PDB file of C-alpha atoms in Angstrom:
ATOM      1  CA  ARG A   1    -217.037  86.038 -24.623  1.00 65.00           C
ATOM      2  CA  LYS A   2    -219.944  84.361 -26.392  1.00 75.00           C
ATOM      3  CA  GLU A   3    -219.362  80.878 -27.762  1.00 87.00           C
ATOM      4  CA  VAL A   4    -220.530  81.873 -31.219  1.00 92.00           C
ATOM      5  CA  GLU A   5    -220.487  85.477 -32.360  1.00 93.00           C
ATOM      6  CA  GLN A   6    -221.865  87.271 -35.373  1.00 94.00           C
ATOM      7  CA  ASP A   7    -222.147  90.884 -36.423  1.00 92.00           C
ATOM      8  CA  PRO A   8    -225.875  91.575 -36.016  1.00 90.00           C
ATOM      9  CA  GLY A   9    -225.926  94.024 -38.930  1.00 90.00           C
ATOM     10  CA  PRO A  10    -228.147  94.991 -40.607  1.00 93.00           C
ATOM     11  CA  PHE A  11    -226.274  94.713 -43.848  1.00 95.00           C
ATOM     12  CA  ASN A  12    -228.097  96.867 -46.376  1.00 96.00           C
ATOM     13  CA  VAL A  13    -227.049  96.010 -49.922  1.00 97.00           C
ATOM     14  CA  PRO A  14    -228.448  96.683 -53.400  1.00 97.00           C
ATOM     15  CA  GLU A  15    -229.695  93.888 -55.597  1.00 97.00           C
ATOM     16  CA  GLY A  16    -226.870  92.198 -57.418  1.00 97.00           C
ATOM     17  CA  ALA A  17    -224.281  92.988 -54.783  1.00 97.00           C
ATOM     18  CA  THR A  18    -221.935  90.480 -53.203  1.00 97.00           C
ATOM     19  CA  VAL A  19    -222.061  90.315 -49.426  1.00 97.00           C
ATOM     20  CA  ALA A  20    -220.116  88.271 -46.898  1.00 96.00           C
ATOM     21  CA  PHE A  21    -220.729  87.419 -43.269  1.00 93.00           C
ATOM     22  CA  ASN A  22    -218.318  85.998 -40.741  1.00 95.00           C
ATOM     23  CA  CYS A  23    -218.988  84.034 -37.604  1.00 96.00           C
ATOM     24  CA  THR A  24    -216.408  83.296 -34.914  1.00 96.00           C
ATOM     25  CA  TYR A  25    -216.540  80.435 -32.448  1.00 94.00           C
ATOM     26  CA  SER A  26    -214.633  79.944 -29.241  1.00 92.00           C
ATOM     27  CA  ASN A  27    -214.496  76.155 -28.841  1.00 88.00           C
ATOM     28  CA  SER A  28    -211.599  74.913 -30.936  1.00 88.00           C
ATOM     29  CA  ALA A  29    -212.900  71.345 -30.643  1.00 85.00           C
ATOM     30  CA  SER A  30    -216.201  72.175 -32.336  1.00 87.00           C
ATOM     31  CA  GLN A  31    -217.182  69.501 -34.759  1.00 83.00           C
ATOM     32  CA  SER A  32    -219.639  70.745 -37.363  1.00 86.00           C
ATOM     33  CA  PHE A  33    -220.774  74.039 -38.734  1.00 91.00           C
ATOM     34  CA  PHE A  34    -223.876  75.232 -40.538  1.00 92.00           C
ATOM     35  CA  TRP A  35    -225.566  78.302 -41.857  1.00 95.00           C
ATOM     36  CA  TYR A  36    -229.303  78.603 -41.261  1.00 93.00           C
ATOM     37  CA  ARG A  37    -231.617  81.202 -42.668  1.00 95.00           C
ATOM     38  CA  GLN A  38    -234.480  82.599 -40.613  1.00 92.00           C
ATOM     39  CA  ASP A  39    -237.211  84.760 -42.034  1.00 91.00           C
ATOM     40  CA  CYS A  40    -239.109  87.105 -39.769  1.00 85.00           C
ATOM     41  CA  ARG A  41    -241.304  85.212 -37.292  1.00 80.00           C
ATOM     42  CA  LYS A  42    -240.495  81.871 -38.885  1.00 85.00           C
ATOM     43  CA  GLU A  43    -238.365  78.908 -37.895  1.00 86.00           C
ATOM     44  CA  PRO A  44    -234.710  78.589 -38.999  1.00 89.00           C
ATOM     45  CA  LYS A  45    -234.131  76.587 -42.147  1.00 89.00           C
ATOM     46  CA  LEU A  46    -230.889  74.918 -43.101  1.00 88.00           C
ATOM     47  CA  LEU A  47    -229.111  76.869 -45.798  1.00 93.00           C
ATOM     48  CA  MET A  48    -225.919  74.863 -46.064  1.00 92.00           C
ATOM     49  CA  SER A  49    -223.374  72.867 -44.170  1.00 88.00           C
ATOM     50  CA  VAL A  50    -219.831  74.176 -43.958  1.00 91.00           C
ATOM     51  CA  TYR A  51    -217.083  71.770 -44.918  1.00 85.00           C
ATOM     52  CA  SER A  52    -213.391  72.109 -44.170  1.00 86.00           C
ATOM     53  CA  SER A  53    -212.551  72.384 -47.856  1.00 87.00           C
ATOM     54  CA  GLY A  54    -215.195  75.027 -48.441  1.00 88.00           C
ATOM     55  CA  ASN A  55    -218.351  74.434 -50.396  1.00 92.00           C
ATOM     56  CA  GLU A  56    -220.570  76.190 -52.839  1.00 94.00           C
ATOM     57  CA  ASP A  57    -224.269  75.967 -53.592  1.00 93.00           C
ATOM     58  CA  GLY A  58    -225.337  78.230 -56.418  1.00 96.00           C
ATOM     59  CA  ARG A  59    -224.804  81.813 -55.334  1.00 97.00           C
ATOM     60  CA  PHE A  60    -223.783  80.793 -51.823  1.00 97.00           C
ATOM     61  CA  THR A  61    -220.266  79.877 -50.721  1.00 97.00           C
ATOM     62  CA  ALA A  62    -219.362  78.734 -47.231  1.00 96.00           C
ATOM     63  CA  GLN A  63    -215.878  78.447 -45.831  1.00 95.00           C
ATOM     64  CA  LEU A  64    -214.303  77.261 -42.602  1.00 95.00           C
ATOM     65  CA  ASN A  65    -211.075  78.536 -41.128  1.00 94.00           C
ATOM     66  CA  ARG A  66    -210.207  76.292 -38.188  1.00 92.00           C
ATOM     67  CA  ALA A  67    -206.946  78.061 -37.414  1.00 93.00           C
ATOM     68  CA  SER A  68    -208.706  81.375 -36.860  1.00 94.00           C
ATOM     69  CA  GLN A  69    -211.923  79.738 -35.684  1.00 94.00           C
ATOM     70  CA  TYR A  70    -214.382  81.350 -38.003  1.00 94.00           C
ATOM     71  CA  ILE A  71    -216.775  80.411 -40.742  1.00 96.00           C
ATOM     72  CA  SER A  72    -217.975  82.635 -43.531  1.00 97.00           C
ATOM     73  CA  LEU A  73    -220.902  82.885 -45.899  1.00 97.00           C
ATOM     74  CA  LEU A  74    -220.615  84.681 -49.228  1.00 97.00           C
ATOM     75  CA  ILE A  75    -223.710  85.553 -51.221  1.00 97.00           C
ATOM     76  CA  ARG A  76    -223.202  86.616 -54.841  1.00 98.00           C
ATOM     77  CA  ASP A  77    -225.694  88.465 -56.998  1.00 98.00           C
ATOM     78  CA  SER A  78    -227.989  89.241 -54.061  1.00 98.00           C
ATOM     79  CA  LYS A  79    -231.727  88.927 -54.640  1.00 97.00           C
ATOM     80  CA  LEU A  80    -234.530  90.673 -52.796  1.00 97.00           C
ATOM     81  CA  SER A  81    -235.576  87.257 -51.537  1.00 96.00           C
ATOM     82  CA  ASP A  82    -232.230  86.837 -49.791  1.00 97.00           C
ATOM     83  CA  SER A  83    -233.372  89.357 -47.174  1.00 97.00           C
ATOM     84  CA  ALA A  84    -233.433  87.420 -43.908  1.00 96.00           C
ATOM     85  CA  THR A  85    -231.425  86.740 -40.792  1.00 95.00           C
ATOM     86  CA  TYR A  86    -228.550  84.333 -41.282  1.00 96.00           C
ATOM     87  CA  LEU A  87    -227.674  82.220 -38.280  1.00 94.00           C
ATOM     88  CA  CYS A  88    -224.321  80.581 -37.809  1.00 94.00           C
ATOM     89  CA  VAL A  89    -224.570  77.274 -35.964  1.00 91.00           C
ATOM     90  CA  VAL A  90    -221.819  75.257 -34.347  1.00 90.00           C
ATOM     91  CA  ILE A  91    -222.126  71.696 -33.109  1.00 84.00           C
ATOM     92  CA  ASN A  92    -219.992  70.765 -30.140  1.00 78.00           C
ATOM     93  CA  ASN A  93    -217.366  68.044 -30.212  1.00 71.00           C
ATOM     94  CA  ALA A  94    -219.694  65.576 -28.529  1.00 68.00           C
ATOM     95  CA  GLY A  95    -222.053  66.099 -31.442  1.00 64.00           C
ATOM     96  CA  ASN A  96    -225.108  66.556 -29.305  1.00 64.00           C
ATOM     97  CA  MET A  97    -225.656  70.272 -28.994  1.00 72.00           C
ATOM     98  CA  LEU A  98    -226.057  73.212 -31.299  1.00 77.00           C
ATOM     99  CA  THR A  99    -224.994  76.696 -30.380  1.00 85.00           C
ATOM    100  CA  PHE A 100    -226.435  79.537 -32.399  1.00 88.00           C
ATOM    101  CA  GLY A 101    -224.817  82.813 -33.177  1.00 91.00           C
ATOM    102  CA  GLY A 102    -226.945  85.878 -32.664  1.00 89.00           C
ATOM    103  CA  GLY A 103    -227.670  86.110 -36.374  1.00 92.00           C
ATOM    104  CA  THR A 104    -226.797  88.647 -39.046  1.00 95.00           C
ATOM    105  CA  ARG A 105    -229.618  90.534 -40.655  1.00 95.00           C
ATOM    106  CA  LEU A 106    -229.412  91.108 -44.392  1.00 97.00           C
ATOM    107  CA  MET A 107    -231.622  93.526 -46.257  1.00 96.00           C
ATOM    108  CA  VAL A 108    -231.396  93.549 -50.028  1.00 97.00           C
ATOM    109  CA  LYS A 109    -232.887  96.631 -51.619  1.00 96.00           C
ATOM    110  CA  PRO A 110    -234.017  97.256 -55.203  1.00 94.00           C
TER     111      PRO A 110
ATOM    112  CA  GLY B   1    -235.973  66.889 -46.689  1.00 59.00           C
ATOM    113  CA  ALA B   2    -236.984  65.725 -43.267  1.00 63.00           C
ATOM    114  CA  VAL B   3    -240.089  67.306 -41.797  1.00 88.00           C
ATOM    115  CA  VAL B   4    -240.786  68.295 -38.244  1.00 92.00           C
ATOM    116  CA  SER B   5    -244.304  69.244 -37.283  1.00 94.00           C
ATOM    117  CA  GLN B   6    -244.911  71.549 -34.341  1.00 95.00           C
ATOM    118  CA  HIS B   7    -248.350  72.233 -32.938  1.00 95.00           C
ATOM    119  CA  PRO B   8    -249.999  74.572 -32.130  1.00 96.00           C
ATOM    120  CA  SER B   9    -248.500  77.432 -34.095  1.00 93.00           C
ATOM    121  CA  ARG B  10    -250.149  80.103 -31.989  1.00 95.00           C
ATOM    122  CA  VAL B  11    -251.446  80.171 -28.430  1.00 95.00           C
ATOM    123  CA  ILE B  12    -253.042  83.015 -26.541  1.00 96.00           C
ATOM    124  CA  CYS B  13    -253.870  82.176 -22.962  1.00 95.00           C
ATOM    125  CA  LYS B  14    -254.593  83.683 -19.585  1.00 95.00           C
ATOM    126  CA  SER B  15    -251.977  83.891 -16.883  1.00 95.00           C
ATOM    127  CA  GLY B  16    -251.878  80.704 -14.813  1.00 95.00           C
ATOM    128  CA  THR B  17    -252.854  78.424 -17.680  1.00 95.00           C
ATOM    129  CA  SER B  18    -250.692  75.476 -18.694  1.00 96.00           C
ATOM    130  CA  VAL B  19    -249.846  75.173 -22.371  1.00 97.00           C
ATOM    131  CA  LYS B  20    -248.693  72.023 -24.153  1.00 97.00           C
ATOM    132  CA  ILE B  21    -246.660  72.138 -27.358  1.00 97.00           C
ATOM    133  CA  GLU B  22    -246.041  69.050 -29.486  1.00 97.00           C
ATOM    134  CA  CYS B  23    -243.100  68.367 -31.726  1.00 96.00           C
ATOM    135  CA  ARG B  24    -243.195  65.437 -34.150  1.00 95.00           C
ATOM    136  CA  SER B  25    -240.642  64.126 -36.602  1.00 93.00           C
ATOM    137  CA  LEU B  26    -242.750  62.953 -39.526  1.00 91.00           C
ATOM    138  CA  ASP B  27    -240.426  60.852 -41.635  1.00 86.00           C
ATOM    139  CA  PHE B  28    -237.530  59.937 -39.393  1.00 87.00           C
ATOM    140  CA  GLN B  29    -236.893  58.774 -35.878  1.00 87.00           C
ATOM    141  CA  ALA B  30    -235.317  61.305 -33.578  1.00 87.00           C
ATOM    142  CA  THR B  31    -233.707  60.009 -30.422  1.00 82.00           C
ATOM    143  CA  THR B  32    -232.876  63.598 -29.551  1.00 88.00           C
ATOM    144  CA  MET B  33    -235.044  66.659 -29.851  1.00 92.00           C
ATOM    145  CA  PHE B  34    -234.285  70.157 -28.694  1.00 92.00           C
ATOM    146  CA  TRP B  35    -236.433  72.960 -27.394  1.00 95.00           C
ATOM    147  CA  TYR B  36    -235.496  76.577 -27.997  1.00 93.00           C
ATOM    148  CA  ARG B  37    -236.954  79.908 -27.036  1.00 94.00           C
ATOM    149  CA  GLN B  38    -236.543  83.064 -29.046  1.00 89.00           C
ATOM    150  CA  PHE B  39    -237.350  86.554 -27.842  1.00 86.00           C
ATOM    151  CA  PRO B  40    -237.871  89.375 -30.359  1.00 82.00           C
ATOM    152  CA  LYS B  41    -234.734  90.359 -32.256  1.00 77.00           C
ATOM    153  CA  GLN B  42    -232.679  87.749 -30.438  1.00 81.00           C
ATOM    154  CA  SER B  43    -231.233  84.433 -31.462  1.00 82.00           C
ATOM    155  CA  LEU B  44    -232.478  81.043 -30.455  1.00 86.00           C
ATOM    156  CA  MET B  45    -231.628  80.038 -26.922  1.00 89.00           C
ATOM    157  CA  LEU B  46    -231.499  76.363 -26.070  1.00 89.00           C
ATOM    158  CA  MET B  47    -233.814  75.506 -23.199  1.00 93.00           C
ATOM    159  CA  ALA B  48    -233.426  71.769 -22.958  1.00 93.00           C
ATOM    160  CA  THR B  49    -232.400  68.599 -24.715  1.00 90.00           C
ATOM    161  CA  SER B  50    -235.063  65.936 -24.882  1.00 89.00           C
ATOM    162  CA  ASN B  51    -233.883  62.325 -25.049  1.00 85.00           C
ATOM    163  CA  GLU B  52    -236.270  59.517 -25.884  1.00 83.00           C
ATOM    164  CA  GLY B  53    -236.939  57.338 -22.877  1.00 82.00           C
ATOM    165  CA  SER B  54    -234.992  59.416 -20.387  1.00 83.00           C
ATOM    166  CA  LYS B  55    -235.171  62.698 -18.536  1.00 87.00           C
ATOM    167  CA  ALA B  56    -234.556  65.913 -20.371  1.00 91.00           C
ATOM    168  CA  THR B  57    -231.385  67.883 -19.814  1.00 90.00           C
ATOM    169  CA  TYR B  58    -232.098  71.500 -18.978  1.00 94.00           C
ATOM    170  CA  GLU B  59    -229.858  74.458 -19.623  1.00 90.00           C
ATOM    171  CA  GLN B  60    -228.781  76.642 -16.761  1.00 90.00           C
ATOM    172  CA  GLY B  61    -231.487  79.037 -15.695  1.00 92.00           C
ATOM    173  CA  VAL B  62    -234.360  77.030 -17.170  1.00 94.00           C
ATOM    174  CA  GLU B  63    -236.778  75.776 -14.534  1.00 93.00           C
ATOM    175  CA  LYS B  64    -237.486  72.103 -15.076  1.00 92.00           C
ATOM    176  CA  ASP B  65    -240.662  72.234 -13.011  1.00 94.00           C
ATOM    177  CA  LYS B  66    -242.024  75.041 -15.118  1.00 95.00           C
ATOM    178  CA  PHE B  67    -241.065  73.665 -18.509  1.00 96.00           C
ATOM    179  CA  LEU B  68    -241.985  70.000 -18.478  1.00 95.00           C
ATOM    180  CA  ILE B  69    -240.588  67.922 -21.293  1.00 94.00           C
ATOM    181  CA  ASN B  70    -241.688  64.450 -22.264  1.00 90.00           C
ATOM    182  CA  HIS B  71    -240.137  62.401 -25.052  1.00 88.00           C
ATOM    183  CA  ALA B  72    -242.256  59.292 -24.968  1.00 82.00           C
ATOM    184  CA  SER B  73    -241.484  57.999 -28.441  1.00 88.00           C
ATOM    185  CA  LEU B  74    -238.896  58.337 -31.170  1.00 88.00           C
ATOM    186  CA  THR B  75    -241.118  60.747 -33.078  1.00 92.00           C
ATOM    187  CA  LEU B  76    -242.752  62.877 -30.394  1.00 93.00           C
ATOM    188  CA  SER B  77    -241.572  65.310 -27.755  1.00 94.00           C
ATOM    189  CA  THR B  78    -243.825  67.639 -25.807  1.00 95.00           C
ATOM    190  CA  LEU B  79    -243.098  70.823 -23.906  1.00 97.00           C
ATOM    191  CA  THR B  80    -245.610  71.932 -21.288  1.00 97.00           C
ATOM    192  CA  VAL B  81    -245.346  75.455 -19.960  1.00 97.00           C
ATOM    193  CA  THR B  82    -246.971  75.162 -16.550  1.00 96.00           C
ATOM    194  CA  SER B  83    -248.781  78.105 -14.982  1.00 95.00           C
ATOM    195  CA  ALA B  84    -247.725  80.430 -17.753  1.00 95.00           C
ATOM    196  CA  HIS B  85    -247.133  84.095 -16.982  1.00 95.00           C
ATOM    197  CA  PRO B  86    -246.703  87.096 -19.285  1.00 95.00           C
ATOM    198  CA  GLU B  87    -242.919  86.835 -19.089  1.00 94.00           C
ATOM    199  CA  ASP B  88    -243.194  83.374 -20.665  1.00 95.00           C
ATOM    200  CA  SER B  89    -244.569  84.952 -23.829  1.00 95.00           C
ATOM    201  CA  SER B  90    -242.109  84.031 -26.540  1.00 94.00           C
ATOM    202  CA  PHE B  91    -241.524  82.035 -29.708  1.00 94.00           C
ATOM    203  CA  TYR B  92    -240.835  78.400 -28.858  1.00 95.00           C
ATOM    204  CA  ILE B  93    -239.172  76.225 -31.483  1.00 94.00           C
ATOM    205  CA  CYS B  94    -238.369  72.546 -31.407  1.00 94.00           C
ATOM    206  CA  SER B  95    -235.863  70.694 -33.499  1.00 92.00           C
ATOM    207  CA  ALA B  96    -235.227  67.042 -34.147  1.00 90.00           C
ATOM    208  CA  ARG B  97    -231.824  65.599 -34.700  1.00 85.00           C
ATOM    209  CA  SER B  98    -231.302  63.439 -37.771  1.00 82.00           C
ATOM    210  CA  LEU B  99    -228.173  61.342 -38.096  1.00 77.00           C
ATOM    211  CA  THR B 100    -227.693  60.123 -41.660  1.00 73.00           C
ATOM    212  CA  GLY B 101    -224.320  58.797 -42.661  1.00 70.00           C
ATOM    213  CA  ASP B 102    -221.839  61.389 -41.519  1.00 66.00           C
ATOM    214  CA  MET B 103    -224.376  64.194 -41.545  1.00 70.00           C
ATOM    215  CA  ASP B 104    -225.774  65.471 -38.271  1.00 73.00           C
ATOM    216  CA  ILE B 105    -228.613  67.853 -39.102  1.00 78.00           C
ATOM    217  CA  GLN B 106    -231.221  69.645 -37.055  1.00 82.00           C
ATOM    218  CA  TYR B 107    -234.644  70.040 -38.600  1.00 87.00           C
ATOM    219  CA  PHE B 108    -236.862  72.655 -37.042  1.00 90.00           C
ATOM    220  CA  GLY B 109    -240.542  72.839 -36.365  1.00 92.00           C
ATOM    221  CA  ALA B 110    -242.404  75.944 -37.514  1.00 90.00           C
ATOM    222  CA  GLY B 111    -242.486  77.309 -33.993  1.00 93.00           C
ATOM    223  CA  THR B 112    -245.194  78.178 -31.495  1.00 95.00           C
ATOM    224  CA  ARG B 113    -245.899  81.783 -30.651  1.00 94.00           C
ATOM    225  CA  LEU B 114    -247.109  81.970 -27.073  1.00 95.00           C
ATOM    226  CA  SER B 115    -248.813  85.074 -25.754  1.00 95.00           C
ATOM    227  CA  VAL B 116    -249.778  85.053 -22.097  1.00 95.00           C
ATOM    228  CA  LEU B 117    -252.218  87.762 -21.102  1.00 94.00           C
TER     229      LEU B 117
END
């Protein structure tokens, strides 16, 4: 089993739709969690951190479920510019290594 | 936000050539930098962890003699792909770790696309 798993997609959604991705992790002692966005042939860029209480940034909401060992990303009112690959990232309990999920590809269509 | 500069962005070279990639943290000191490799349609795979002033820690399956890492200062790490071959063609990305308060964030360079002919 991979340490961090994501549905690769692609998720094809119309503009304005709400879409959600999940990411499961296997190490229950994992310390920190993030969502990164990666555009084609570019480097990953931090989208948002994921806090235990859940957090929201505009149209994006991230949540952490430690009991079930997954994090989620909800995107409301999808825009064409949201089309990208979304990478779930988990930092180990020692705090010195990131593990990436395989990424979920989102395509928002007009 | 913090900026990480990676250079060069694109390299095309002949088989057997050595290629050096630089990763610099521009506005913060990074005691730890990471080197990743990404093949098409795949996620980032950690190659090695670069620690300032000490030897790099390589992931299983990554040849330390082929991928030489030097982290001579708190703002610079270099990755040298020695005697590159076509199978080394990939997208190489570095990241620098920034510890601020209780936030532990990785900032990424723009990546280097290596094509070995």
